[in-house]
XYZ file of C-alpha atoms in Angstrom:
312
model
C 0.000 0.000 0.000
C 1.741 3.149 -1.220
C 1.526 6.691 0.067
C -1.302 8.482 -1.696
C -0.911 12.080 -0.545
C 0.797 14.635 1.673
C -1.613 16.866 3.601
C -1.418 20.375 5.072
C -4.309 21.065 7.457
C -4.869 24.689 8.460
C -4.675 25.632 12.159
C -4.560 29.092 13.786
C -0.740 29.028 14.138
C -0.079 27.685 10.617
C -0.637 24.100 9.513
C -0.446 20.479 10.663
C 1.347 18.273 8.151
C 0.252 14.692 7.564
C 0.564 11.845 5.070
C -2.142 9.430 3.986
C -2.400 5.861 2.707
C -5.382 3.907 1.390
C -8.856 4.731 0.138
C -10.677 7.748 1.550
C -13.807 5.584 1.613
C -12.267 3.090 4.062
C -12.493 3.191 7.862
C -10.122 5.914 9.115
C -7.097 5.413 11.371
C -5.063 8.320 12.771
C -1.422 7.487 13.543
C 0.396 9.452 16.260
C 4.197 9.412 16.451
C 6.501 9.404 19.469
C 8.373 12.203 21.215
C 10.580 14.230 18.816
C 9.740 11.778 16.000
C 7.563 12.524 12.977
C 5.062 10.907 10.628
C 7.830 8.956 8.846
C 7.789 6.673 11.897
C 4.920 4.765 10.306
C 6.293 4.356 6.770
C 7.533 0.814 7.383
C 4.554 -0.254 9.463
C 1.621 0.880 7.316
C 2.426 -1.490 4.395
C 2.168 -4.432 6.826
C -1.322 -3.505 8.001
C -4.652 -4.399 6.390
C -5.322 -2.630 3.099
C -8.988 -1.919 3.842
C -8.309 1.085 6.082
C -7.493 4.737 5.415
C -4.371 5.656 7.414
C -3.303 9.214 8.181
C -0.060 9.898 10.074
C 0.262 13.453 11.381
C 3.230 15.497 12.548
C 2.510 17.033 15.926
C 3.001 20.790 16.135
C 6.696 21.692 16.276
C 7.652 18.298 14.791
C 8.352 17.113 11.247
C 6.786 19.393 8.647
C 4.147 20.930 10.932
C 4.247 24.586 11.934
C 5.792 25.621 15.219
C 3.462 27.020 17.843
C 3.292 30.798 18.053
C 5.670 32.502 20.457
C 4.383 32.357 24.021
C 2.140 29.346 23.297
C 3.457 26.340 25.279
C 3.773 22.734 24.128
C 1.623 21.119 26.789
C 0.112 17.643 26.637
C -3.449 18.892 26.299
C -2.459 21.049 23.335
C -1.283 17.944 21.473
C -4.588 16.276 22.390
C -6.331 19.330 20.944
C -4.378 18.869 17.714
C -5.946 15.419 17.292
C -9.390 17.000 17.589
C -8.450 19.654 15.034
C -7.217 17.036 12.569
C -10.405 14.990 12.996
C -12.476 18.115 12.332
C -10.417 19.036 9.256
C -10.816 15.520 7.847
C -14.516 15.458 8.801
C -14.087 12.295 10.860
C -16.787 11.670 13.460
C -15.463 8.270 14.532
C -12.081 6.686 13.872
C -9.348 4.502 15.341
C -6.113 5.710 16.902
C -2.698 4.075 16.538
C -0.187 5.717 18.864
C 3.483 5.008 19.456
C 5.078 5.983 22.796
C 4.205 9.656 23.440
C 1.624 9.467 20.647
C -0.068 6.668 22.607
C -0.482 8.861 25.683
C -1.932 11.631 23.498
C -4.297 9.150 21.842
C -5.233 7.674 25.208
C -6.108 11.047 26.690
C -8.085 11.952 23.567
C -10.009 8.683 23.923
C -10.876 9.573 27.512
C -11.996 13.119 26.685
C -13.831 12.241 23.437
C -14.822 8.598 24.038
C -17.632 8.597 21.476
C -15.194 9.432 18.669
C -12.741 6.529 19.102
C -13.550 3.043 17.849
C -10.230 1.296 18.550
C -7.162 2.461 20.486
C -3.907 0.682 19.624
C -0.952 1.556 21.843
C 2.593 0.680 20.732
C 5.036 0.848 23.639
C 2.655 3.176 25.446
C -0.114 3.385 28.020
C -3.245 5.532 27.659
C -2.215 7.856 30.508
C 0.991 8.618 32.407
C 1.021 7.473 36.025
C 4.267 7.451 37.966
C 3.939 7.601 41.718
C 7.687 8.179 42.037
C 7.358 11.479 40.182
C 4.615 13.099 42.249
C 7.131 15.014 44.368
C 8.804 16.351 41.217
C 5.774 17.644 39.327
C 6.090 21.265 40.423
C 9.807 21.180 39.588
C 9.005 19.929 36.080
C 6.414 22.650 35.583
C 8.864 25.315 36.744
C 11.658 24.044 34.489
C 9.288 23.894 31.523
C 8.373 27.558 31.912
C 11.984 28.622 32.461
C 13.202 26.642 29.437
C 10.674 28.256 27.099
C 11.553 31.731 28.361
C 15.258 30.993 27.919
C 14.852 29.770 24.330
C 12.651 32.712 23.382
C 15.120 35.171 24.910
C 18.180 33.655 23.246
C 16.932 34.168 19.677
C 19.704 31.875 18.407
C 19.345 30.799 14.783
C 18.873 27.123 14.032
C 22.182 25.250 13.912
C 23.236 24.200 10.409
C 25.513 21.179 9.909
C 26.288 18.735 7.125
C 23.841 15.838 6.575
C 26.474 13.366 7.829
C 27.116 15.398 10.988
C 23.374 15.576 11.624
C 23.027 11.818 11.211
C 25.930 11.070 13.551
C 24.549 13.482 16.161
C 21.145 11.834 15.862
C 22.556 8.309 16.211
C 24.693 9.323 19.191
C 21.655 10.666 21.013
C 19.455 7.744 19.941
C 21.694 4.711 20.331
C 18.755 2.325 19.789
C 18.176 3.667 16.265
C 19.906 2.101 13.270
C 21.504 4.212 10.552
C 18.840 3.464 7.919
C 16.029 4.353 10.295
C 17.866 7.470 11.434
C 18.172 8.691 7.847
C 14.488 7.986 7.293
C 13.361 10.031 10.292
C 15.724 12.876 9.381
C 14.241 13.056 5.877
C 11.156 14.620 7.429
C 12.861 16.005 10.512
C 15.358 18.314 8.777
C 15.390 21.022 6.117
C 18.060 21.446 3.444
C 19.653 24.907 3.350
C 22.532 26.320 1.337
C 25.254 25.218 3.759
C 23.796 21.968 5.114
C 20.708 20.876 7.039
C 18.920 22.099 10.159
C 16.436 20.405 12.470
C 12.772 21.187 11.859
C 11.592 20.659 15.429
C 10.896 23.596 17.686
C 13.759 24.124 20.134
C 11.218 24.864 22.862
C 10.416 21.134 22.871
C 13.021 19.339 24.942
C 11.927 16.818 27.619
C 8.598 14.956 27.703
C 8.221 15.384 31.460
C 8.034 19.139 30.883
C 4.854 18.643 28.883
C 3.181 15.418 30.034
C 0.225 15.295 32.385
C 1.357 12.868 35.100
C -1.785 12.009 37.016
C -2.747 10.453 40.329
C -4.229 6.996 40.822
C -7.631 8.514 41.581
C -7.657 10.511 38.356
C -6.462 7.482 36.424
C -9.432 5.427 37.563
C -11.859 8.179 36.590
C -10.236 8.680 33.197
C -10.171 4.996 32.312
C -13.815 4.563 33.285
C -14.697 7.015 30.527
C -13.092 4.962 27.758
C -15.409 3.338 25.208
C -12.833 2.233 22.629
C -11.625 -1.319 22.259
C -7.989 -1.271 23.359
C -4.932 -3.194 22.251
C -1.615 -2.788 24.047
C 1.537 -3.878 22.186
C 4.526 -3.679 24.496
C 8.050 -5.033 24.235
C 8.468 -4.792 28.029
C 5.676 -6.502 29.954
C 6.754 -4.812 33.192
C 5.675 -1.472 31.725
C 2.147 -2.799 31.441
C 1.959 -4.942 34.528
C 4.376 -3.425 37.041
C 3.361 -2.580 40.583
C 2.367 1.004 39.774
C 1.232 0.529 36.182
C -2.311 1.609 35.249
C -3.180 -1.947 34.252
C -2.102 -3.331 37.619
C -4.084 -0.679 39.474
C -7.153 -1.421 37.384
C -6.832 -5.143 38.032
C -6.907 -4.388 41.732
C -10.519 -3.326 41.738
C -11.337 -0.667 39.174
C -13.615 -1.864 36.397
C -12.240 -1.816 32.845
C -15.191 -0.824 30.634
C -13.743 -1.631 27.172
C -12.298 -4.969 26.024
C -8.559 -4.868 26.653
C -5.987 -7.119 24.976
C -2.203 -7.193 25.195
C 0.660 -8.418 23.023
C 4.275 -8.706 24.162
C 6.391 -9.021 20.983
C 9.596 -10.977 21.395
C 11.248 -14.255 20.455
C 8.072 -16.327 20.102
C 4.571 -15.617 21.354
C 3.986 -14.898 25.027
C 0.759 -16.562 26.117
C 0.275 -14.315 29.102
C -2.674 -11.942 29.662
C -1.920 -8.515 31.070
C -4.880 -8.626 33.430
C -6.770 -11.444 35.091
C -9.613 -12.354 32.766
C -8.221 -10.638 29.672
C -7.249 -12.491 26.511
C -3.898 -12.212 24.799
C -4.249 -12.004 21.042
C -2.504 -15.066 19.648
C -0.852 -13.682 16.529
C 2.198 -15.862 16.082
C 4.430 -12.921 16.931
C 7.858 -13.340 15.406
C 11.110 -11.873 16.593
C 10.702 -8.127 16.936
C 11.788 -5.968 14.040
C 12.488 -2.264 14.121
C 10.417 0.744 13.288
C 12.404 3.918 13.470
C 14.911 1.872 15.456
C 12.223 1.002 17.963
C 10.674 -2.386 18.509
C 7.702 -3.568 16.510
C 6.457 -6.943 15.315
C 7.557 -8.059 11.880
C 5.823 -9.189 8.744
C 2.038 -8.899 9.056
C 1.884 -9.665 12.782
C -0.302 -6.638 13.337
C -2.952 -7.731 10.864
C -5.119 -9.019 13.695
C -5.133 -5.713 15.568
C -8.279 -4.779 13.709
C -10.138 -7.963 14.613
C -10.515 -7.173 18.315
């Protein structure tokens, strides 16, 4: 399934860039990339998925080919959630599925809690629908303070974007992302950089730095209330089962008494298929998962494994 179009969707601060695959008449799926990634993250995955869906992968604001937020407008978690609503409105989608990787999964999860009637299926790749970390509660105010100070510092510096050769950019990227292979690094930088006369420069907004400066890290009580509002069928695909079933994970807390309204299924890709449900009473999708491949240097199942995601 080849790319059919590049999109530019108007927003008050400029545009949100996106790319689309498949027939416009098919059931829609919005794909949300990870932190500091871009829509190219899904280029290797989409061809492995069922052909009878219309996939759109967007660049979050300040990422990829999307416009940067206006000066003074912060990159907070809820603003990224708002972008999903804007894209759905621009595409005239009333109900659709969400496929989110890492940070994109937390954005999709929060959107699914706030607009439950709009989301049919929620597929989370290496992500959970909300961020809960009891070890971070004492640090939340520090994160909020640093986020504000960082934005003010960047805006005051007025430094031009750094320009380096394509090879220097690739080596810098690989050094800071040791889990990413060279081919995948080049692929992400195709959309993440701009060619200028003397080299290339990063497209992303320099005000975006650490996810904890933007994420909404919530309490257990809020988590339970949020999850109760979900209507979507949920699939969790996680390379590390401890992230989904650890002592303080949302799934573990829910299994301890809170009701899970939607059907919830989990896959742990790895060498062979893990026949282990994430929660008591839930069913692991038996997909014959093969050894994990890479998507943007990050783990994902290989060859058609994800075809059954849409059968839940």
